[in-house]
mmCIF file with all atom_site columns, C-alpha atoms in Angstrom:
data_model
loop_
_atom_site.group_PDB
_atom_site.id
_atom_site.type_symbol
_atom_site.label_atom_id
_atom_site.label_alt_id
_atom_site.label_comp_id
_atom_site.label_asym_id
_atom_site.label_entity_id
_atom_site.label_seq_id
_atom_site.pdbx_PDB_ins_code
_atom_site.Cartn_x
_atom_site.Cartn_y
_atom_site.Cartn_z
_atom_site.occupancy
_atom_site.B_iso_or_equiv
_atom_site.pdbx_formal_charge
_atom_site.auth_seq_id
_atom_site.auth_comp_id
_atom_site.auth_asym_id
_atom_site.auth_atom_id
_atom_site.pdbx_PDB_model_num
ATOM 1   C CA . MET L 1 1   ? 0.287   -0.263  -0.168 1.00 0.00 ? 1   MET L CA 1
ATOM 2   C CA . LEU L 1 2   ? 2.581   2.912   1.077  1.00 0.00 ? 2   LEU L CA 1
ATOM 3   C CA . LYS L 1 3   ? 6.101   3.124   -1.263 1.00 0.00 ? 3   LYS L CA 1
ATOM 4   C CA . ASP L 1 4   ? 9.046   3.581   0.486  1.00 0.00 ? 4   ASP L CA 1
ATOM 5   C CA . THR L 1 5   ? 9.589   7.398   0.510  1.00 0.00 ? 5   THR L CA 1
ATOM 6   C CA . ALA L 1 6   ? 13.536  8.368   -0.274 1.00 0.00 ? 6   ALA L CA 1
ATOM 7   C CA . ARG L 1 7   ? 15.362  11.371  1.096  1.00 0.00 ? 7   ARG L CA 1
ATOM 8   C CA . PRO L 1 8   ? 18.904  11.981  0.955  1.00 0.00 ? 8   PRO L CA 1
ATOM 9   C CA . GLY L 1 9   ? 20.626  9.502   3.863  1.00 0.00 ? 9   GLY L CA 1
ATOM 10  C CA . GLY L 1 10  ? 17.626  7.514   3.991  1.00 0.00 ? 10  GLY L CA 1
ATOM 11  C CA . VAL L 1 11  ? 14.290  5.897   3.448  1.00 0.00 ? 11  VAL L CA 1
ATOM 12  C CA . ILE L 1 12  ? 10.781  6.233   5.083  1.00 0.00 ? 12  ILE L CA 1
ATOM 13  C CA . ARG L 1 13  ? 9.234   2.312   5.033  1.00 0.00 ? 13  ARG L CA 1
ATOM 14  C CA . PRO L 1 14  ? 6.423   0.428   6.213  1.00 0.00 ? 14  PRO L CA 1
ATOM 15  C CA . ALA L 1 15  ? 7.969   -1.627  9.063  1.00 0.00 ? 15  ALA L CA 1
ATOM 16  C CA . THR L 1 16  ? 8.831   -5.320  8.867  1.00 0.00 ? 16  THR L CA 1
ATOM 17  C CA . ALA L 1 17  ? 8.944   -7.822  11.688 1.00 0.00 ? 17  ALA L CA 1
ATOM 18  C CA . ALA L 1 18  ? 12.836  -8.011  11.305 1.00 0.00 ? 18  ALA L CA 1
ATOM 19  C CA . ASP L 1 19  ? 12.387  -4.074  12.667 1.00 0.00 ? 19  ASP L CA 1
ATOM 20  C CA . LEU L 1 20  ? 10.764  -5.047  15.927 1.00 0.00 ? 20  LEU L CA 1
ATOM 21  C CA . PRO L 1 21  ? 13.968  -5.099  17.992 1.00 0.00 ? 21  PRO L CA 1
ATOM 22  C CA . ALA L 1 22  ? 14.725  -1.574  16.734 1.00 0.00 ? 22  ALA L CA 1
ATOM 23  C CA . ILE L 1 23  ? 11.194  -0.446  17.214 1.00 0.00 ? 23  ILE L CA 1
ATOM 24  C CA . ALA L 1 24  ? 11.386  -1.768  20.407 1.00 0.00 ? 24  ALA L CA 1
ATOM 25  C CA . ARG L 1 25  ? 14.253  0.610   21.393 1.00 0.00 ? 25  ARG L CA 1
ATOM 26  C CA . LEU L 1 26  ? 12.839  3.188   19.840 1.00 0.00 ? 26  LEU L CA 1
ATOM 27  C CA . CYS L 1 27  ? 9.804   3.377   21.737 1.00 0.00 ? 27  CYS L CA 1
ATOM 28  C CA . ALA L 1 28  ? 12.120  3.182   24.904 1.00 0.00 ? 28  ALA L CA 1
ATOM 29  C CA . ALA L 1 29  ? 13.604  6.500   24.150 1.00 0.00 ? 29  ALA L CA 1
ATOM 30  C CA . HIS L 1 30  ? 10.703  7.725   22.974 1.00 0.00 ? 30  HIS L CA 1
ATOM 31  C CA . ALA L 1 31  ? 8.731   6.701   26.328 1.00 0.00 ? 31  ALA L CA 1
ATOM 32  C CA . ALA L 1 32  ? 11.886  8.076   28.294 1.00 0.00 ? 32  ALA L CA 1
ATOM 33  C CA . PHE L 1 33  ? 11.792  11.522  26.418 1.00 0.00 ? 33  PHE L CA 1
ATOM 34  C CA . GLU L 1 34  ? 7.974   11.951  27.006 1.00 0.00 ? 34  GLU L CA 1
ATOM 35  C CA . ARG L 1 35  ? 8.622   11.300  30.625 1.00 0.00 ? 35  ARG L CA 1
ATOM 36  C CA . ALA L 1 36  ? 6.490   7.987   30.779 1.00 0.00 ? 36  ALA L CA 1
ATOM 37  C CA . GLU L 1 37  ? 6.607   4.580   32.642 1.00 0.00 ? 37  GLU L CA 1
ATOM 38  C CA . PRO L 1 38  ? 9.318   2.474   31.035 1.00 0.00 ? 38  PRO L CA 1
ATOM 39  C CA . VAL L 1 39  ? 8.250   0.402   28.064 1.00 0.00 ? 39  VAL L CA 1
ATOM 40  C CA . PRO L 1 40  ? 7.942   -3.501  28.690 1.00 0.00 ? 40  PRO L CA 1
ATOM 41  C CA . ALA L 1 41  ? 11.125  -5.403  28.356 1.00 0.00 ? 41  ALA L CA 1
ATOM 42  C CA . ASP L 1 42  ? 8.886   -7.737  26.342 1.00 0.00 ? 42  ASP L CA 1
ATOM 43  C CA . LEU L 1 43  ? 7.448   -5.238  23.767 1.00 0.00 ? 43  LEU L CA 1
ATOM 44  C CA . ALA L 1 44  ? 8.952   -6.546  20.193 1.00 0.00 ? 44  ALA L CA 1
ATOM 45  C CA . THR L 1 45  ? 7.242   -9.644  21.446 1.00 0.00 ? 45  THR L CA 1
ATOM 46  C CA . ARG L 1 46  ? 3.750   -8.205  22.070 1.00 0.00 ? 46  ARG L CA 1
ATOM 47  C CA . LEU L 1 47  ? 4.137   -5.654  19.282 1.00 0.00 ? 47  LEU L CA 1
ATOM 48  C CA . GLU L 1 48  ? 4.160   -8.819  16.824 1.00 0.00 ? 48  GLU L CA 1
ATOM 49  C CA . PRO L 1 49  ? 0.870   -9.971  16.349 1.00 0.00 ? 49  PRO L CA 1
ATOM 50  C CA . VAL L 1 50  ? -0.467  -6.366  16.509 1.00 0.00 ? 50  VAL L CA 1
ATOM 51  C CA . LEU L 1 51  ? 1.792   -5.255  13.589 1.00 0.00 ? 51  LEU L CA 1
ATOM 52  C CA . PHE L 1 52  ? 2.335   -8.405  11.568 1.00 0.00 ? 52  PHE L CA 1
ATOM 53  C CA . SER L 1 53  ? -0.600  -10.536 11.904 1.00 0.00 ? 53  SER L CA 1
ATOM 54  C CA . ALA L 1 54  ? -2.858  -11.072 8.876  1.00 0.00 ? 54  ALA L CA 1
ATOM 55  C CA . HIS L 1 55  ? -5.555  -8.636  10.267 1.00 0.00 ? 55  HIS L CA 1
ATOM 56  C CA . PRO L 1 56  ? -2.783  -6.273  11.652 1.00 0.00 ? 56  PRO L CA 1
ATOM 57  C CA . ARG L 1 57  ? -4.793  -3.539  14.847 1.00 0.00 ? 57  ARG L CA 1
ATOM 58  C CA . ALA L 1 58  ? -1.535  -0.889  13.838 1.00 0.00 ? 58  ALA L CA 1
ATOM 59  C CA . TRP L 1 59  ? 0.330   0.038   11.317 1.00 0.00 ? 59  TRP L CA 1
ATOM 60  C CA . CYS L 1 60  ? 4.454   1.160   11.699 1.00 0.00 ? 60  CYS L CA 1
ATOM 61  C CA . LEU L 1 61  ? 6.486   3.471   9.562  1.00 0.00 ? 61  LEU L CA 1
ATOM 62  C CA . VAL L 1 62  ? 10.206  3.229   9.890  1.00 0.00 ? 62  VAL L CA 1
ATOM 63  C CA . VAL L 1 63  ? 12.606  5.784   9.153  1.00 0.00 ? 63  VAL L CA 1
ATOM 64  C CA . ASP L 1 64  ? 15.902  3.938   7.835  1.00 0.00 ? 64  ASP L CA 1
ATOM 65  C CA . HIS L 1 65  ? 18.804  5.924   7.901  1.00 0.00 ? 65  HIS L CA 1
ATOM 66  C CA . GLY L 1 66  ? 21.277  3.675   6.131  1.00 0.00 ? 66  GLY L CA 1
ATOM 67  C CA . GLY L 1 67  ? 20.702  0.982   7.881  1.00 0.00 ? 67  GLY L CA 1
ATOM 68  C CA . GLU L 1 68  ? 19.577  2.312   11.287 1.00 0.00 ? 68  GLU L CA 1
ATOM 69  C CA . LEU L 1 69  ? 16.318  3.360   12.340 1.00 0.00 ? 69  LEU L CA 1
ATOM 70  C CA . ILE L 1 70  ? 15.964  6.637   13.585 1.00 0.00 ? 70  ILE L CA 1
ATOM 71  C CA . GLY L 1 71  ? 12.225  7.393   13.716 1.00 0.00 ? 71  GLY L CA 1
ATOM 72  C CA . TYR L 1 72  ? 8.986   5.805   13.444 1.00 0.00 ? 72  TYR L CA 1
ATOM 73  C CA . ALA L 1 73  ? 4.976   6.342   13.371 1.00 0.00 ? 73  ALA L CA 1
ATOM 74  C CA . THR L 1 74  ? 2.582   3.947   14.473 1.00 0.00 ? 74  THR L CA 1
ATOM 75  C CA . TYR L 1 75  ? -1.336  4.371   13.721 1.00 0.00 ? 75  TYR L CA 1
ATOM 76  C CA . SER L 1 76  ? -4.521  3.016   14.056 1.00 0.00 ? 76  SER L CA 1
ATOM 77  C CA . ARG L 1 77  ? -8.234  2.842   12.653 1.00 0.00 ? 77  ARG L CA 1
ATOM 78  C CA . GLU L 1 78  ? -10.678 4.328   14.851 1.00 0.00 ? 78  GLU L CA 1
ATOM 79  C CA . PHE L 1 79  ? -14.390 5.689   14.103 1.00 0.00 ? 79  PHE L CA 1
ATOM 80  C CA . SER L 1 80  ? -15.983 9.178   14.864 1.00 0.00 ? 80  SER L CA 1
ATOM 81  C CA . THR L 1 81  ? -19.405 8.778   15.994 1.00 0.00 ? 81  THR L CA 1
ATOM 82  C CA . TRP L 1 82  ? -20.027 12.270  15.543 1.00 0.00 ? 82  TRP L CA 1
ATOM 83  C CA . GLN L 1 83  ? -19.002 12.155  11.842 1.00 0.00 ? 83  GLN L CA 1
ATOM 84  C CA . ALA L 1 84  ? -19.603 8.736   11.171 1.00 0.00 ? 84  ALA L CA 1
ATOM 85  C CA . THR L 1 85  ? -16.109 8.228   9.388  1.00 0.00 ? 85  THR L CA 1
ATOM 86  C CA . ASP L 1 86  ? -12.732 6.535   9.882  1.00 0.00 ? 86  ASP L CA 1
ATOM 87  C CA . TYR L 1 87  ? -9.890  7.993   11.145 1.00 0.00 ? 87  TYR L CA 1
ATOM 88  C CA . ALA L 1 88  ? -6.900  7.299   11.735 1.00 0.00 ? 88  ALA L CA 1
ATOM 89  C CA . HIS L 1 89  ? -5.566  7.818   15.558 1.00 0.00 ? 89  HIS L CA 1
ATOM 90  C CA . LEU L 1 90  ? -1.605  8.510   15.660 1.00 0.00 ? 90  LEU L CA 1
ATOM 91  C CA . ASP L 1 91  ? -0.118  7.113   18.220 1.00 0.00 ? 91  ASP L CA 1
ATOM 92  C CA . CYS L 1 92  ? 3.515   7.847   18.318 1.00 0.00 ? 92  CYS L CA 1
ATOM 93  C CA . LEU L 1 93  ? 5.767   9.864   16.140 1.00 0.00 ? 93  LEU L CA 1
ATOM 94  C CA . PHE L 1 94  ? 9.128   9.941   16.981 1.00 0.00 ? 94  PHE L CA 1
ATOM 95  C CA . VAL L 1 95  ? 12.687  11.127  15.805 1.00 0.00 ? 95  VAL L CA 1
ATOM 96  C CA . THR L 1 96  ? 15.757  10.394  17.585 1.00 0.00 ? 96  THR L CA 1
ATOM 97  C CA . GLU L 1 97  ? 17.447  13.340  19.055 1.00 0.00 ? 97  GLU L CA 1
ATOM 98  C CA . PRO L 1 98  ? 20.510  13.932  16.379 1.00 0.00 ? 98  PRO L CA 1
ATOM 99  C CA . HIS L 1 99  ? 18.135  13.346  13.590 1.00 0.00 ? 99  HIS L CA 1
ATOM 100 C CA . ARG L 1 100 ? 15.435  16.106  14.528 1.00 0.00 ? 100 ARG L CA 1
ATOM 101 C CA . GLY L 1 101 ? 15.625  19.403  12.574 1.00 0.00 ? 101 GLY L CA 1
ATOM 102 C CA . GLY L 1 102 ? 16.155  17.582  9.244  1.00 0.00 ? 102 GLY L CA 1
ATOM 103 C CA . GLY L 1 103 ? 12.785  16.917  7.583  1.00 0.00 ? 103 GLY L CA 1
ATOM 104 C CA . TRP L 1 104 ? 12.307  13.543  8.772  1.00 0.00 ? 104 TRP L CA 1
ATOM 105 C CA . GLY L 1 105 ? 9.269   14.175  11.056 1.00 0.00 ? 105 GLY L CA 1
ATOM 106 C CA . HIS L 1 106 ? 7.451   15.994  8.540  1.00 0.00 ? 106 HIS L CA 1
ATOM 107 C CA . ALA L 1 107 ? 8.036   13.259  5.946  1.00 0.00 ? 107 ALA L CA 1
ATOM 108 C CA . LEU L 1 108 ? 7.288   10.812  8.890  1.00 0.00 ? 108 LEU L CA 1
ATOM 109 C CA . LEU L 1 109 ? 3.849   12.491  9.135  1.00 0.00 ? 109 LEU L CA 1
ATOM 110 C CA . ASN L 1 110 ? 3.039   12.991  5.424  1.00 0.00 ? 110 ASN L CA 1
ATOM 111 C CA . ALA L 1 111 ? 3.745   9.085   5.038  1.00 0.00 ? 111 ALA L CA 1
ATOM 112 C CA . VAL L 1 112 ? 1.114   8.800   7.817  1.00 0.00 ? 112 VAL L CA 1
ATOM 113 C CA . LYS L 1 113 ? -0.671  10.687  6.330  1.00 0.00 ? 113 LYS L CA 1
ATOM 114 C CA . ASP L 1 114 ? -0.915  9.060   3.471  1.00 0.00 ? 114 ASP L CA 1
ATOM 115 C CA . ALA L 1 115 ? -1.109  5.439   4.631  1.00 0.00 ? 115 ALA L CA 1
ATOM 116 C CA . ALA L 1 116 ? -3.893  6.969   6.457  1.00 0.00 ? 116 ALA L CA 1
ATOM 117 C CA . ALA L 1 117 ? -5.559  8.090   3.481  1.00 0.00 ? 117 ALA L CA 1
ATOM 118 C CA . ALA L 1 118 ? -4.870  4.809   1.303  1.00 0.00 ? 118 ALA L CA 1
ATOM 119 C CA . ARG L 1 119 ? -6.945  3.169   4.225  1.00 0.00 ? 119 ARG L CA 1
ATOM 120 C CA . GLY L 1 120 ? -9.907  4.953   3.895  1.00 0.00 ? 120 GLY L CA 1
ATOM 121 C CA . ALA L 1 121 ? -9.245  7.288   7.164  1.00 0.00 ? 121 ALA L CA 1
ATOM 122 C CA . ALA L 1 122 ? -10.968 11.308  6.519  1.00 0.00 ? 122 ALA L CA 1
ATOM 123 C CA . GLN L 1 123 ? -8.090  12.490  8.921  1.00 0.00 ? 123 GLN L CA 1
ATOM 124 C CA . ILE L 1 124 ? -5.718  12.063  11.963 1.00 0.00 ? 124 ILE L CA 1
ATOM 125 C CA . GLN L 1 125 ? -5.647  12.730  15.195 1.00 0.00 ? 125 GLN L CA 1
ATOM 126 C CA . TRP L 1 126 ? -3.295  12.621  17.965 1.00 0.00 ? 126 TRP L CA 1
ATOM 127 C CA . GLN L 1 127 ? -2.051  14.583  21.121 1.00 0.00 ? 127 GLN L CA 1
ATOM 128 C CA . THR L 1 128 ? 1.331   15.654  22.422 1.00 0.00 ? 128 THR L CA 1
ATOM 129 C CA . PRO L 1 129 ? 2.237   16.607  26.043 1.00 0.00 ? 129 PRO L CA 1
ATOM 130 C CA . ASP L 1 130 ? 1.525   20.216  26.756 1.00 0.00 ? 130 ASP L CA 1
ATOM 131 C CA . TRP L 1 131 ? 5.261   20.580  27.875 1.00 0.00 ? 131 TRP L CA 1
ATOM 132 C CA . ASN L 1 132 ? 6.430   19.783  24.333 1.00 0.00 ? 132 ASN L CA 1
ATOM 133 C CA . THR L 1 133 ? 6.389   22.784  22.769 1.00 0.00 ? 133 THR L CA 1
ATOM 134 C CA . ASP L 1 134 ? 8.721   21.827  20.226 1.00 0.00 ? 134 ASP L CA 1
ATOM 135 C CA . ALA L 1 135 ? 6.370   19.097  19.427 1.00 0.00 ? 135 ALA L CA 1
ATOM 136 C CA . ILE L 1 136 ? 3.530   21.637  19.219 1.00 0.00 ? 136 ILE L CA 1
ATOM 137 C CA . ARG L 1 137 ? 5.273   24.050  16.978 1.00 0.00 ? 137 ARG L CA 1
ATOM 138 C CA . PHE L 1 138 ? 6.258   21.342  14.429 1.00 0.00 ? 138 PHE L CA 1
ATOM 139 C CA . TYR L 1 139 ? 2.470   20.274  14.752 1.00 0.00 ? 139 TYR L CA 1
ATOM 140 C CA . HIS L 1 140 ? 1.269   23.667  13.915 1.00 0.00 ? 140 HIS L CA 1
ATOM 141 C CA . ARG L 1 141 ? 3.644   24.424  11.450 1.00 0.00 ? 141 ARG L CA 1
ATOM 142 C CA . ALA L 1 142 ? 2.676   20.834  9.402  1.00 0.00 ? 142 ALA L CA 1
ATOM 143 C CA . GLY L 1 143 ? -1.066  22.591  9.588  1.00 0.00 ? 143 GLY L CA 1
ATOM 144 C CA . ALA L 1 144 ? -2.410  20.903  12.302 1.00 0.00 ? 144 ALA L CA 1
ATOM 145 C CA . GLN L 1 145 ? -5.355  22.215  14.587 1.00 0.00 ? 145 GLN L CA 1
ATOM 146 C CA . ALA L 1 146 ? -4.866  21.840  18.165 1.00 0.00 ? 146 ALA L CA 1
ATOM 147 C CA . ARG L 1 147 ? -8.062  20.732  20.140 1.00 0.00 ? 147 ARG L CA 1
ATOM 148 C CA . PRO L 1 148 ? -8.765  21.189  23.766 1.00 0.00 ? 148 PRO L CA 1
ATOM 149 C CA . LYS L 1 149 ? -9.650  18.259  25.507 1.00 0.00 ? 149 LYS L CA 1
ATOM 150 C CA . VAL L 1 150 ? -8.447  16.496  28.757 1.00 0.00 ? 150 VAL L CA 1
ATOM 151 C CA . LYS L 1 151 ? -6.968  12.665  28.173 1.00 0.00 ? 151 LYS L CA 1
ATOM 152 C CA . PHE L 1 152 ? -8.238  10.448  30.312 1.00 0.00 ? 152 PHE L CA 1
ATOM 153 C CA . SER L 1 153 ? -6.909  6.408   30.996 1.00 0.00 ? 153 SER L CA 1
ATOM 154 C CA . LEU L 1 154 ? -8.785  4.228   33.489 1.00 0.00 ? 154 LEU L CA 1
ATOM 155 C CA . PRO L 1 155 ? -7.502  0.840   33.572 1.00 0.00 ? 155 PRO L CA 1
ATOM 156 C CA . THR L 1 156 ? -10.093 -2.148  32.878 1.00 0.00 ? 156 THR L CA 1
ATOM 157 C CA . ARG L 1 157 ? -8.093  -4.948  35.237 1.00 0.00 ? 157 ARG L CA 1
ATOM 158 C CA . PRO L 1 158 ? -4.571  -5.347  37.050 1.00 0.00 ? 158 PRO L CA 1
ATOM 159 C CA . ALA L 1 159 ? -3.419  -6.930  33.786 1.00 0.00 ? 159 ALA L CA 1
ATOM 160 C CA . GLN L 1 160 ? -1.284  -5.306  31.843 1.00 0.00 ? 160 GLN L CA 1
ATOM 161 C CA . ASN L 1 161 ? -2.539  -6.793  28.860 1.00 0.00 ? 161 ASN L CA 1
ATOM 162 C CA . PRO L 1 162 ? -6.480  -7.007  28.147 1.00 0.00 ? 162 PRO L CA 1
ATOM 163 C CA . THR L 1 163 ? -7.566  -11.089 28.089 1.00 0.00 ? 163 THR L CA 1
ATOM 164 C CA . ARG L 1 164 ? -8.655  -11.513 24.458 1.00 0.00 ? 164 ARG L CA 1
ATOM 165 C CA . ALA L 1 165 ? -10.716 -14.033 22.447 1.00 0.00 ? 165 ALA L CA 1
ATOM 166 C CA . THR L 1 166 ? -10.545 -15.171 18.959 1.00 0.00 ? 166 THR L CA 1
ATOM 167 C CA . VAL L 1 167 ? -13.889 -14.587 16.961 1.00 0.00 ? 167 VAL L CA 1
ATOM 168 C CA . GLY L 1 168 ? -13.581 -16.000 13.324 1.00 0.00 ? 168 GLY L CA 1
ATOM 169 C CA . GLY L 1 169 ? -10.434 -16.218 13.519 1.00 0.00 ? 169 GLY L CA 1
ATOM 170 C CA . HIS L 1 170 ? -9.682  -12.594 14.197 1.00 0.00 ? 170 HIS L CA 1
ATOM 171 C CA . ALA L 1 171 ? -8.314  -11.194 17.865 1.00 0.00 ? 171 ALA L CA 1
ATOM 172 C CA . ALA L 1 172 ? -12.022 -9.843  19.294 1.00 0.00 ? 172 ALA L CA 1
ATOM 173 C CA . TRP L 1 173 ? -12.008 -7.655  23.330 1.00 0.00 ? 173 TRP L CA 1
ATOM 174 C CA . LEU L 1 174 ? -13.933 -9.814  25.517 1.00 0.00 ? 174 LEU L CA 1
#
């Protein structure tokens, strides 16, 4: 669906299962940057069925800079009841510190936009910490509009992973 997007010194491409260890390292760096809890030690294992099953629940694009992954973005399909349309939820967009300011973030965001549109999404929605003024400026420069909301989180059970069942060969929430 998405073609590799070449730029000087690298390419933005869909992630492969072979990228999972590097993606997990990028996720750990991203979580540390956002002052979040550390990612699980087995993150790569947990991400594999989510990203690479026959019916993935999310997709990942990576910035491959000469064989080194220096950035990633993950997104999934969501539904807006008020608009009665699909949209893409951009869960993560991260470029490592030494490579920021070189246009990779904009190229990655545009690649997500193109991939989401190809999957039928009318728009992309996401959030960023309110203290991350560099990201907020970046998103404004990209043409995004901020919408004031407060994010909430409510655990459904003590376990880290929700119990899941299989319905018709597809993972389903209980």
